[in-house]
């Protein structure tokens, strides 16, 4: 008799938006022909805004869950508000402090699409526009695939594997284990812990033990670690199925960073029933992987990689990303005989400055001024001005972009009158001469950055040698809200 395995592995996903959260699912034997599917999310505490209420610190979030079947019909549509409580305001600074929510659904076997949105009701968006429009921080997993397997009532079978952070033997039900939807292990949790259930009919109770083998395998199929176990067979008291919970713990201290698959093999009376891939997980040992928010961590890769390479990088597991990012920085180290990587140190200094000064976007590195600063370093000159204090100044700045030797004659140069327009400025969607009309009563700031000699690029691709030695960038705040966009740049920056 063969052990029946779920038809598809559960998958884990990352939320996209203003902060990170992770989603995973696992299916277990239910009732009435349906499967009990547990959907868990895990939100890093530092991603949420906690406010003091009486003597406690609380974060209020709104959860919205939508599950559709393959025909497009709503199967689950639910929204609710949840409150997380911490004993002190510093709890959210702990890199391994997480808030976890588990939801259970009885679903018929088949394919579904799940969307899961988390809105932090305590915190507005970090961007200036988010503050202006009073929008809260929000993150979402949109249309992730959810495959619910069929788990029969009369055949030996087992559930999906649930990757967990730890198991509390003194609790029961949902409190018994804390899921690990990110499936990341290593630095702060060097033991892979997995919960799985076996379902055995009464006819199999005659054998006192059964064999259980777990294997950790690389994406290329190489065996990294294997453990053989002999487990006592639960003897059903009567007819029907017996549920046998199994908790696996595997030491990962000798496993290098990367992505791995967990294979489970069950055998009875010396005969193998089945061997299945129960899911993928990551091993990460770098402090940045654990303590740097994912959006900022990906920003490093975005700085280093081209569009195609970055898209491939994002699709990889955190452990793989750690290995690849580490290799990229090592390749840029100008002197491998020293303990420091001077290029990386300079990047981090620039990143600190960008984070402190250019918060146009939730992650400053994604702002256009932040990107230019990281690539070329501090400008040799920054000219700040506002129109219509002097209507000709923006035109003068644009001429400097095309001709670096054009004389600057800006009577209001140096002013920082960043006032909000009384009327909508006419820079968007109208003729080029519209920006100079006094009747618009527009006050629009801009910045002109000038680099003599092309700046100080960290990457070879940004080192461009031309006859023209001066690089110029013109940033414009179209709405007067402090969000600067690159309006125009010299030929060097367009290469």
Short mmCIF file of C-alpha atoms in Angstrom, two decimals:
data_model
loop_
_atom_site.label_atom_id
_atom_site.label_comp_id
_atom_site.label_asym_id
_atom_site.label_seq_id
_atom_site.Cartn_x
_atom_site.Cartn_y
_atom_site.Cartn_z
CA UNK A 1 0.00 0.00 0.00
CA UNK A 2 1.41 3.36 -1.04
CA UNK A 3 1.27 6.44 1.11
CA UNK A 4 -0.75 9.15 -0.56
CA UNK A 5 0.97 12.55 -0.64
CA UNK A 6 -0.65 15.93 -1.19
CA UNK A 7 -0.86 16.71 -4.89
CA UNK A 8 1.00 20.00 -4.55
CA UNK A 9 3.33 21.64 -2.08
CA UNK A 10 2.20 24.71 -0.21
CA UNK A 11 4.00 27.90 -1.19
CA UNK A 12 5.24 30.88 0.78
CA UNK A 13 5.03 34.48 -0.39
CA UNK A 14 6.21 37.97 0.57
CA UNK A 15 3.96 41.00 0.89
CA UNK A 16 4.70 43.99 -1.33
CA UNK A 17 4.05 47.57 -0.34
CA UNK A 18 5.15 49.85 2.48
CA UNK A 19 6.54 47.08 4.70
CA UNK A 20 7.42 43.40 4.78
CA UNK A 21 5.27 40.48 5.81
CA UNK A 22 5.34 36.79 4.94
CA UNK A 23 2.56 34.36 4.08
CA UNK A 24 2.54 30.57 4.03
CA UNK A 25 -0.04 27.81 4.08
CA UNK A 26 -0.36 24.13 4.91
CA UNK A 27 -3.26 21.71 4.48
CA UNK A 28 -4.39 19.02 6.91
CA UNK A 29 -7.08 16.37 7.00
CA UNK A 30 -10.45 18.01 7.60
CA UNK A 31 -14.01 16.74 7.56
CA UNK A 32 -16.96 16.35 5.21
CA UNK A 33 -14.64 15.77 2.27
CA UNK A 34 -12.93 19.13 2.75
CA UNK A 35 -9.36 19.96 3.71
CA UNK A 36 -8.43 22.16 6.64
CA UNK A 37 -6.08 24.79 5.23
CA UNK A 38 -4.15 26.99 7.61
CA UNK A 39 -2.95 30.33 6.23
CA UNK A 40 -0.38 32.07 8.42
CA UNK A 41 1.22 35.48 8.16
CA UNK A 42 4.20 36.81 10.07
CA UNK A 43 4.93 40.52 10.36
CA UNK A 44 8.26 41.75 11.76
CA UNK A 45 7.48 43.87 14.82
CA UNK A 46 9.73 46.68 13.65
CA UNK A 47 7.54 47.09 10.57
CA UNK A 48 4.54 48.13 12.68
CA UNK A 49 3.78 51.33 14.56
CA UNK A 50 3.17 50.75 18.29
CA UNK A 51 1.45 53.43 20.38
CA UNK A 52 1.09 53.55 24.14
CA UNK A 53 -2.38 52.78 25.47
CA UNK A 54 -2.56 52.85 29.25
CA UNK A 55 0.48 50.80 30.32
CA UNK A 56 0.80 48.73 27.16
CA UNK A 57 2.08 49.33 23.66
CA UNK A 58 -0.33 48.35 20.93
CA UNK A 59 -0.43 48.15 17.17
CA UNK A 60 -3.75 48.04 15.32
CA UNK A 61 -3.88 46.46 11.87
CA UNK A 62 -6.66 45.63 9.46
CA UNK A 63 -6.50 42.29 7.65
CA UNK A 64 -8.32 41.66 4.37
CA UNK A 65 -8.42 38.12 2.97
CA UNK A 66 -9.81 37.13 -0.42
CA UNK A 67 -9.78 33.56 -1.78
CA UNK A 68 -11.14 32.86 -5.27
CA UNK A 69 -11.48 29.52 -7.02
CA UNK A 70 -10.25 28.91 -10.56
CA UNK A 71 -13.65 29.92 -11.91
CA UNK A 72 -13.21 33.38 -10.35
CA UNK A 73 -15.86 32.85 -7.68
CA UNK A 74 -15.28 34.29 -4.20
CA UNK A 75 -14.85 31.46 -1.71
CA UNK A 76 -13.62 33.56 1.21
CA UNK A 77 -13.92 37.32 1.63
CA UNK A 78 -13.12 38.48 5.12
CA UNK A 79 -11.91 41.61 6.83
CA UNK A 80 -11.14 42.20 10.47
CA UNK A 81 -9.12 44.39 12.79
CA UNK A 82 -6.43 42.81 14.95
CA UNK A 83 -4.49 44.32 17.86
CA UNK A 84 -0.95 43.28 18.76
CA UNK A 85 0.36 44.06 22.23
CA UNK A 86 3.97 44.47 23.38
CA UNK A 87 5.20 45.11 26.95
CA UNK A 88 7.52 47.96 25.91
CA UNK A 89 8.08 50.26 22.91
CA UNK A 90 11.46 48.71 22.15
CA UNK A 91 10.05 45.28 21.38
CA UNK A 92 9.60 46.17 17.73
CA UNK A 93 13.34 46.82 17.38
CA UNK A 94 14.16 43.17 17.96
CA UNK A 95 14.97 41.63 14.53
CA UNK A 96 13.33 38.36 15.54
CA UNK A 97 10.24 39.88 17.14
CA UNK A 98 7.26 38.88 15.00
CA UNK A 99 3.50 39.22 15.13
CA UNK A 100 1.77 36.08 13.83
CA UNK A 101 -1.80 35.49 12.67
CA UNK A 102 -3.18 32.06 11.70
CA UNK A 103 -6.49 31.63 9.88
CA UNK A 104 -8.19 28.28 9.18
CA UNK A 105 -10.45 27.51 6.21
CA UNK A 106 -12.30 24.36 5.20
CA UNK A 107 -11.80 24.20 1.44
CA UNK A 108 -12.64 21.60 -1.14
CA UNK A 109 -9.59 20.11 -2.89
CA UNK A 110 -8.55 22.14 -5.92
CA UNK A 111 -6.82 25.30 -7.05
CA UNK A 112 -7.41 28.77 -5.61
CA UNK A 113 -6.00 32.30 -5.70
CA UNK A 114 -5.40 34.11 -2.43
CA UNK A 115 -4.91 37.82 -1.80
CA UNK A 116 -3.98 39.02 1.68
CA UNK A 117 -3.69 42.70 2.63
CA UNK A 118 -2.28 44.11 5.87
CA UNK A 119 -2.89 47.78 6.73
CA UNK A 120 -1.15 49.39 9.70
CA UNK A 121 -3.85 51.65 11.13
CA UNK A 122 -1.38 53.41 13.42
CA UNK A 123 1.08 54.53 10.77
CA UNK A 124 0.76 56.77 7.71
CA UNK A 125 2.89 56.06 4.68
CA UNK A 126 6.50 57.11 5.02
CA UNK A 127 6.51 59.15 1.81
CA UNK A 128 5.66 62.83 1.76
CA UNK A 129 2.71 62.18 -0.53
CA UNK A 130 1.48 59.50 1.87
CA UNK A 131 1.50 62.02 4.68
CA UNK A 132 -0.29 64.62 2.58
CA UNK A 133 -3.03 62.18 1.55
CA UNK A 134 -3.27 60.62 5.05
CA UNK A 135 -2.79 57.09 3.75
CA UNK A 136 -1.76 54.29 6.08
CA UNK A 137 1.09 51.92 5.48
CA UNK A 138 -0.18 48.92 3.52
CA UNK A 139 1.31 45.71 2.16
CA UNK A 140 -0.32 42.97 0.10
CA UNK A 141 0.17 39.50 -1.32
CA UNK A 142 -1.85 39.65 -4.53
CA UNK A 143 -3.26 36.58 -6.31
CA UNK A 144 -0.87 33.98 -4.93
CA UNK A 145 -1.51 30.40 -5.95
CA UNK A 146 -3.09 28.19 -3.29
CA UNK A 147 -3.35 24.49 -4.10
CA UNK A 148 -5.49 22.47 -1.70
CA UNK A 149 -4.72 18.72 -1.92
CA UNK A 150 -7.13 15.85 -1.52
CA UNK A 151 -6.47 13.88 1.67
CA UNK A 152 -8.51 10.65 1.60
CA UNK A 153 -10.35 9.19 4.59
CA UNK A 154 -9.50 5.53 3.93
CA UNK A 155 -5.89 5.50 2.74
CA UNK A 156 -2.58 6.26 4.47
CA UNK A 157 -1.55 9.83 3.77
CA UNK A 158 0.19 12.84 5.24
CA UNK A 159 -0.36 16.56 5.38
CA UNK A 160 1.65 19.42 3.91
CA UNK A 161 4.75 20.20 5.88
CA UNK A 162 4.43 23.34 8.01
CA UNK A 163 7.70 25.16 8.55
CA UNK A 164 7.68 26.54 12.09
CA UNK A 165 9.84 28.76 14.28
CA UNK A 166 9.33 26.61 17.36
CA UNK A 167 6.90 24.19 19.01
CA UNK A 168 5.51 24.53 22.54
CA UNK A 169 4.80 21.03 23.85
CA UNK A 170 2.77 22.46 26.74
CA UNK A 171 0.17 24.06 24.44
CA UNK A 172 -2.44 22.60 22.11
CA UNK A 173 -4.25 23.64 18.97
CA UNK A 174 -3.03 26.77 17.18
CA UNK A 175 -0.97 27.79 20.22
CA UNK A 176 1.15 24.65 19.96
CA UNK A 177 3.45 26.00 17.26
CA UNK A 178 4.59 29.33 15.83
CA UNK A 179 4.70 29.21 12.01
CA UNK A 180 7.70 30.52 10.10
CA UNK A 181 6.11 31.71 6.82
CA UNK A 182 9.38 33.24 5.63
CA UNK A 183 10.99 29.78 5.91
CA UNK A 184 14.32 31.39 6.83
CA UNK A 185 16.66 29.63 9.26
CA UNK A 186 20.29 30.08 10.21
CA UNK A 187 21.72 32.96 12.25
CA UNK A 188 18.87 33.42 14.74
CA UNK A 189 17.38 29.94 14.44
CA UNK A 190 19.93 27.29 13.51
CA UNK A 191 17.50 24.37 13.75
CA UNK A 192 15.11 23.57 10.93
CA UNK A 193 11.77 22.74 12.58
CA UNK A 194 8.89 21.24 10.61
CA UNK A 195 5.47 19.98 11.68
CA UNK A 196 3.70 17.29 9.62
CA UNK A 197 0.80 14.94 10.28
CA UNK A 198 0.50 11.29 9.23
CA UNK A 199 -2.90 9.72 8.74
CA UNK A 200 -2.93 5.93 9.14
CA UNK A 201 -5.90 3.56 8.85
CA UNK A 202 -6.50 0.97 11.58
CA UNK A 203 -5.27 -1.80 9.27
CA UNK A 204 -1.71 -0.46 9.57
CA UNK A 205 -1.65 -0.67 13.38
CA UNK A 206 -0.18 -4.16 13.38
CA UNK A 207 3.35 -2.85 12.79
CA UNK A 208 4.85 -1.42 16.01
CA UNK A 209 7.10 1.11 14.25
CA UNK A 210 7.56 2.80 10.93
CA UNK A 211 10.57 4.41 9.32
CA UNK A 212 10.90 8.11 8.71
CA UNK A 213 13.77 9.71 6.76
CA UNK A 214 14.35 13.41 6.19
CA UNK A 215 16.78 14.78 3.61
CA UNK A 216 18.09 18.29 2.96
CA UNK A 217 18.91 18.64 -0.74
CA UNK A 218 20.39 21.45 -2.86
CA UNK A 219 18.56 22.79 -5.94
CA UNK A 220 20.99 20.72 -8.00
CA UNK A 221 19.94 17.52 -6.23
CA UNK A 222 22.99 17.07 -3.99
CA UNK A 223 22.31 15.55 -0.58
CA UNK A 224 23.51 17.83 2.22
CA UNK A 225 22.11 16.10 5.30
CA UNK A 226 19.93 13.05 6.05
CA UNK A 227 18.42 11.67 9.25
CA UNK A 228 16.87 8.23 9.79
CA UNK A 229 14.26 7.81 12.50
CA UNK A 230 12.21 4.92 13.81
CA UNK A 231 8.92 6.18 15.20
CA UNK A 232 6.36 4.33 17.29
CA UNK A 233 3.19 3.53 15.41
CA UNK A 234 0.04 4.94 17.02
CA UNK A 235 -2.49 2.16 17.52
CA UNK A 236 -6.03 3.30 16.75
CA UNK A 237 -8.49 2.43 19.49
CA UNK A 238 -11.08 1.40 16.93
CA UNK A 239 -12.02 1.74 13.31
CA UNK A 240 -11.09 4.80 11.30
CA UNK A 241 -8.00 6.93 10.84
CA UNK A 242 -5.32 7.75 13.38
CA UNK A 243 -3.61 11.12 13.23
CA UNK A 244 0.06 11.01 14.11
CA UNK A 245 1.77 14.41 14.52
CA UNK A 246 5.50 14.46 13.78
CA UNK A 247 7.91 17.27 14.65
CA UNK A 248 11.21 17.27 12.76
CA UNK A 249 14.27 19.10 14.03
CA UNK A 250 17.41 19.27 11.91
CA UNK A 251 20.68 20.94 12.92
CA UNK A 252 21.75 23.48 10.28
CA UNK A 253 24.98 24.77 11.86
CA UNK A 254 27.09 23.11 9.17
CA UNK A 255 24.85 24.05 6.25
CA UNK A 256 26.04 27.02 4.20
CA UNK A 257 23.79 29.88 3.11
CA UNK A 258 21.47 29.07 0.23
CA UNK A 259 18.17 27.55 -0.79
CA UNK A 260 17.34 23.93 0.00
CA UNK A 261 14.51 21.43 -0.37
CA UNK A 262 13.22 19.12 2.33
CA UNK A 263 12.42 15.57 1.25
CA UNK A 264 10.46 13.20 3.49
CA UNK A 265 10.41 9.43 3.12
CA UNK A 266 8.06 7.07 4.98
CA UNK A 267 8.46 3.33 5.19
CA UNK A 268 6.61 0.48 6.88
CA UNK A 269 7.95 -3.02 7.57
CA UNK A 270 11.10 -2.10 5.69
CA UNK A 271 9.22 -1.04 2.55
CA UNK A 272 9.34 2.55 1.33
CA UNK A 273 5.87 4.00 0.97
CA UNK A 274 6.85 7.24 -0.71
CA UNK A 275 9.47 10.00 -0.98
CA UNK A 276 8.24 13.54 -1.65
CA UNK A 277 9.57 17.07 -1.79
CA UNK A 278 7.83 18.74 1.15
CA UNK A 279 8.94 22.31 0.45
CA UNK A 280 11.82 24.74 0.06
CA UNK A 281 13.49 26.84 2.73
CA UNK A 282 16.47 29.19 3.12
CA UNK A 283 19.54 29.18 5.32
CA UNK A 284 21.08 32.62 5.96
CA UNK A 285 23.98 33.57 8.21
CA UNK A 286 24.58 37.23 7.31
CA UNK A 287 23.33 39.81 9.82
CA UNK A 288 21.99 41.98 6.97
CA UNK A 289 19.67 39.21 5.77
CA UNK A 290 18.01 39.10 9.18
CA UNK A 291 18.13 42.70 10.35
CA UNK A 292 17.80 44.75 7.16
CA UNK A 293 14.21 45.20 5.95
CA UNK A 294 13.74 43.30 2.71
CA UNK A 295 13.04 46.44 0.67
CA UNK A 296 16.34 48.00 1.76
CA UNK A 297 18.19 44.72 1.26
CA UNK A 298 16.86 44.47 -2.28
CA UNK A 299 17.86 48.10 -2.82
CA UNK A 300 21.53 47.08 -2.53
CA UNK A 301 21.03 44.56 -5.30
CA UNK A 302 19.13 47.12 -7.38
CA UNK A 303 22.13 49.43 -7.12
CA UNK A 304 24.55 46.70 -8.23
CA UNK A 305 22.55 44.91 -10.93
CA UNK A 306 21.03 45.71 -14.28
CA UNK A 307 17.29 45.32 -14.87
CA UNK A 308 17.39 41.72 -16.10
CA UNK A 309 19.82 40.55 -13.42
CA UNK A 310 17.83 42.30 -10.70
CA UNK A 311 14.56 40.66 -11.79
CA UNK A 312 16.28 37.28 -11.55
CA UNK A 313 17.74 38.19 -8.14
CA UNK A 314 14.34 39.13 -6.68
CA UNK A 315 12.92 35.73 -7.61
CA UNK A 316 15.54 33.90 -5.56
CA UNK A 317 15.25 32.71 -1.98
CA UNK A 318 16.84 34.87 0.77
CA UNK A 319 19.68 32.40 1.31
CA UNK A 320 20.56 32.48 -2.38
CA UNK A 321 20.35 36.27 -2.40
CA UNK A 322 22.72 36.44 0.55
CA UNK A 323 25.35 34.34 -1.22
CA UNK A 324 25.03 36.28 -4.47
CA UNK A 325 25.10 39.73 -2.84
CA UNK A 326 28.13 38.77 -0.75
CA UNK A 327 29.93 37.57 -3.90
CA UNK A 328 29.14 40.82 -5.73
CA UNK A 329 30.55 43.03 -2.98
CA UNK A 330 33.66 40.85 -2.74
CA UNK A 331 34.23 41.24 -6.47
CA UNK A 332 34.31 45.04 -5.98
CA UNK A 333 36.79 44.96 -3.09
CA UNK A 334 39.84 46.96 -4.29
CA UNK A 335 42.19 45.34 -1.75
CA UNK A 336 41.40 41.82 -0.60
CA UNK A 337 44.40 41.79 1.75
CA UNK A 338 42.60 44.10 4.19
CA UNK A 339 39.72 43.24 6.48
CA UNK A 340 37.58 46.07 5.11
CA UNK A 341 35.90 46.39 1.74
CA UNK A 342 36.46 50.05 0.92
CA UNK A 343 33.82 50.15 -1.82
CA UNK A 344 31.17 48.67 0.45
CA UNK A 345 32.15 51.04 3.28
CA UNK A 346 31.79 54.03 0.95
CA UNK A 347 28.43 52.74 -0.27
CA UNK A 348 27.18 52.45 3.31
CA UNK A 349 28.34 56.01 4.12
CA UNK A 350 26.45 57.32 1.11
CA UNK A 351 23.41 55.21 2.01
CA UNK A 352 23.34 56.68 5.52
CA UNK A 353 23.35 60.17 4.01
CA UNK A 354 20.63 59.28 1.50
CA UNK A 355 18.41 57.81 4.22
CA UNK A 356 18.82 60.96 6.29
CA UNK A 357 18.17 63.49 3.52
CA UNK A 358 16.13 62.01 0.65
CA UNK A 359 12.92 60.46 1.97
CA UNK A 360 10.90 61.06 -1.21
CA UNK A 361 10.18 57.32 -1.25
CA UNK A 362 9.59 54.83 1.62
CA UNK A 363 13.08 53.49 0.87
CA UNK A 364 15.29 56.49 0.17
CA UNK A 365 17.58 54.60 -2.22
CA UNK A 366 14.65 54.39 -4.65
CA UNK A 367 14.27 58.17 -4.76
CA UNK A 368 15.88 59.67 -7.86
CA UNK A 369 18.11 62.04 -5.89
CA UNK A 370 19.14 59.13 -3.66
CA UNK A 371 20.01 56.97 -6.64
CA UNK A 372 22.21 59.66 -8.21
CA UNK A 373 23.93 60.39 -4.88
CA UNK A 374 24.76 56.71 -4.39
CA UNK A 375 26.13 56.35 -7.90
CA UNK A 376 28.19 59.52 -8.14
CA UNK A 377 28.69 60.67 -4.57
CA UNK A 378 28.13 64.22 -3.26
CA UNK A 379 27.80 66.84 -6.03
CA UNK A 380 30.46 69.50 -6.36
CA UNK A 381 27.71 72.10 -6.44
CA UNK A 382 23.98 72.15 -5.69
CA UNK A 383 21.91 75.11 -6.87
CA UNK A 384 18.47 75.38 -5.29
CA UNK A 385 15.83 77.79 -6.49
CA UNK A 386 12.09 78.32 -6.70
CA UNK A 387 9.86 79.68 -9.45
CA UNK A 388 8.15 82.11 -9.96
CA UNK A 389 10.45 84.10 -7.63
CA UNK A 390 12.52 84.47 -10.76
CA UNK A 391 10.70 82.99 -13.78
CA UNK A 392 13.86 82.73 -15.85
CA UNK A 393 15.82 80.61 -13.37
CA UNK A 394 14.42 77.24 -14.42
CA UNK A 395 15.09 78.05 -18.05
CA UNK A 396 18.62 79.04 -17.10
CA UNK A 397 19.09 75.72 -15.30
CA UNK A 398 17.87 73.78 -18.33
CA UNK A 399 20.34 75.63 -20.53
CA UNK A 400 23.13 74.63 -18.16
CA UNK A 401 22.15 70.98 -18.65
CA UNK A 402 22.73 71.30 -22.39
CA UNK A 403 25.68 73.66 -22.11
CA UNK A 404 27.80 73.51 -18.95
CA UNK A 405 29.53 76.74 -19.93
CA UNK A 406 26.27 78.70 -20.04
CA UNK A 407 26.64 81.54 -17.52
CA UNK A 408 24.48 81.25 -14.41
CA UNK A 409 22.56 84.41 -13.61
CA UNK A 410 20.11 83.47 -10.88
CA UNK A 411 19.21 86.38 -8.69
CA UNK A 412 17.29 84.17 -6.30
CA UNK A 413 19.86 81.36 -6.27
CA UNK A 414 20.21 79.85 -2.83
CA UNK A 415 16.64 80.50 -1.74
CA UNK A 416 14.70 77.61 -0.22
CA UNK A 417 11.15 78.92 -0.44
CA UNK A 418 9.53 75.50 -0.63
CA UNK A 419 5.95 76.70 -0.38
CA UNK A 420 3.00 74.67 -1.63
CA UNK A 421 1.38 76.08 -4.82
CA UNK A 422 -1.81 78.06 -4.27
CA UNK A 423 -3.04 76.73 -7.59
CA UNK A 424 -2.09 73.57 -9.46
CA UNK A 425 1.18 74.22 -11.23
CA UNK A 426 1.14 74.00 -15.00
CA UNK A 427 4.33 72.01 -15.47
CA UNK A 428 2.51 68.74 -16.12
CA UNK A 429 0.72 68.22 -19.39
CA UNK A 430 1.00 71.70 -20.92
CA UNK A 431 3.28 73.55 -23.27
CA UNK A 432 6.81 74.41 -22.24
CA UNK A 433 6.02 78.12 -22.12
CA UNK A 434 3.18 77.59 -19.63
CA UNK A 435 5.57 77.28 -16.74
CA UNK A 436 6.52 80.95 -16.98
CA UNK A 437 3.02 82.43 -16.76
CA UNK A 438 2.76 84.73 -13.71
CA UNK A 439 -1.02 84.25 -13.43
CA UNK A 440 -0.51 80.61 -12.30
CA UNK A 441 0.92 81.89 -9.00
CA UNK A 442 3.09 78.76 -8.88
CA UNK A 443 5.94 78.16 -6.47
CA UNK A 444 7.90 75.11 -7.63
CA UNK A 445 11.32 74.23 -6.18
CA UNK A 446 14.08 72.65 -8.19
CA UNK A 447 17.67 71.51 -7.62
CA UNK A 448 20.51 71.56 -10.10
CA UNK A 449 23.33 69.14 -9.24
CA UNK A 450 26.70 69.69 -10.90
CA UNK A 451 29.56 67.17 -10.90
CA UNK A 452 32.96 68.26 -12.16
CA UNK A 453 34.74 65.37 -13.82
CA UNK A 454 31.83 62.91 -13.61
CA UNK A 455 31.74 62.56 -9.82
CA UNK A 456 33.09 59.54 -7.94
CA UNK A 457 31.27 56.44 -9.27
CA UNK A 458 31.51 53.20 -7.29
CA UNK A 459 30.67 50.97 -10.25
CA UNK A 460 32.62 50.64 -13.46
CA UNK A 461 29.48 51.01 -15.60
CA UNK A 462 29.00 54.54 -14.22
CA UNK A 463 32.51 55.59 -15.20
CA UNK A 464 32.05 57.30 -18.56
CA UNK A 465 34.93 59.17 -20.20
CA UNK A 466 33.87 61.89 -22.61
CA UNK A 467 35.20 65.15 -23.90
CA UNK A 468 32.52 66.82 -21.80
CA UNK A 469 33.88 66.74 -18.23
CA UNK A 470 30.85 68.08 -16.35
CA UNK A 471 27.78 66.03 -15.38
CA UNK A 472 24.53 67.82 -14.55
CA UNK A 473 21.19 66.70 -13.11
CA UNK A 474 18.04 68.83 -12.81
CA UNK A 475 15.44 67.69 -10.22
CA UNK A 476 12.00 69.29 -10.07
CA UNK A 477 9.39 69.21 -7.28
CA UNK A 478 6.28 69.44 -9.46
CA UNK A 479 3.70 69.48 -6.67
CA UNK A 480 5.63 71.44 -4.06
CA UNK A 481 5.44 68.51 -1.62
CA UNK A 482 9.15 67.69 -1.46
CA UNK A 483 9.00 64.84 -4.01
CA UNK A 484 11.77 65.55 -6.51
CA UNK A 485 11.87 63.87 -9.91
CA UNK A 486 14.66 63.95 -12.46
CA UNK A 487 13.55 66.48 -15.07
CA UNK A 488 16.62 66.55 -17.29
CA UNK A 489 20.24 65.45 -17.29
CA UNK A 490 23.39 65.82 -19.33
CA UNK A 491 24.39 63.33 -22.01
CA UNK A 492 26.72 61.46 -19.65
CA UNK A 493 23.92 60.51 -17.27
CA UNK A 494 21.84 59.14 -20.12
CA UNK A 495 24.40 56.56 -21.17
#
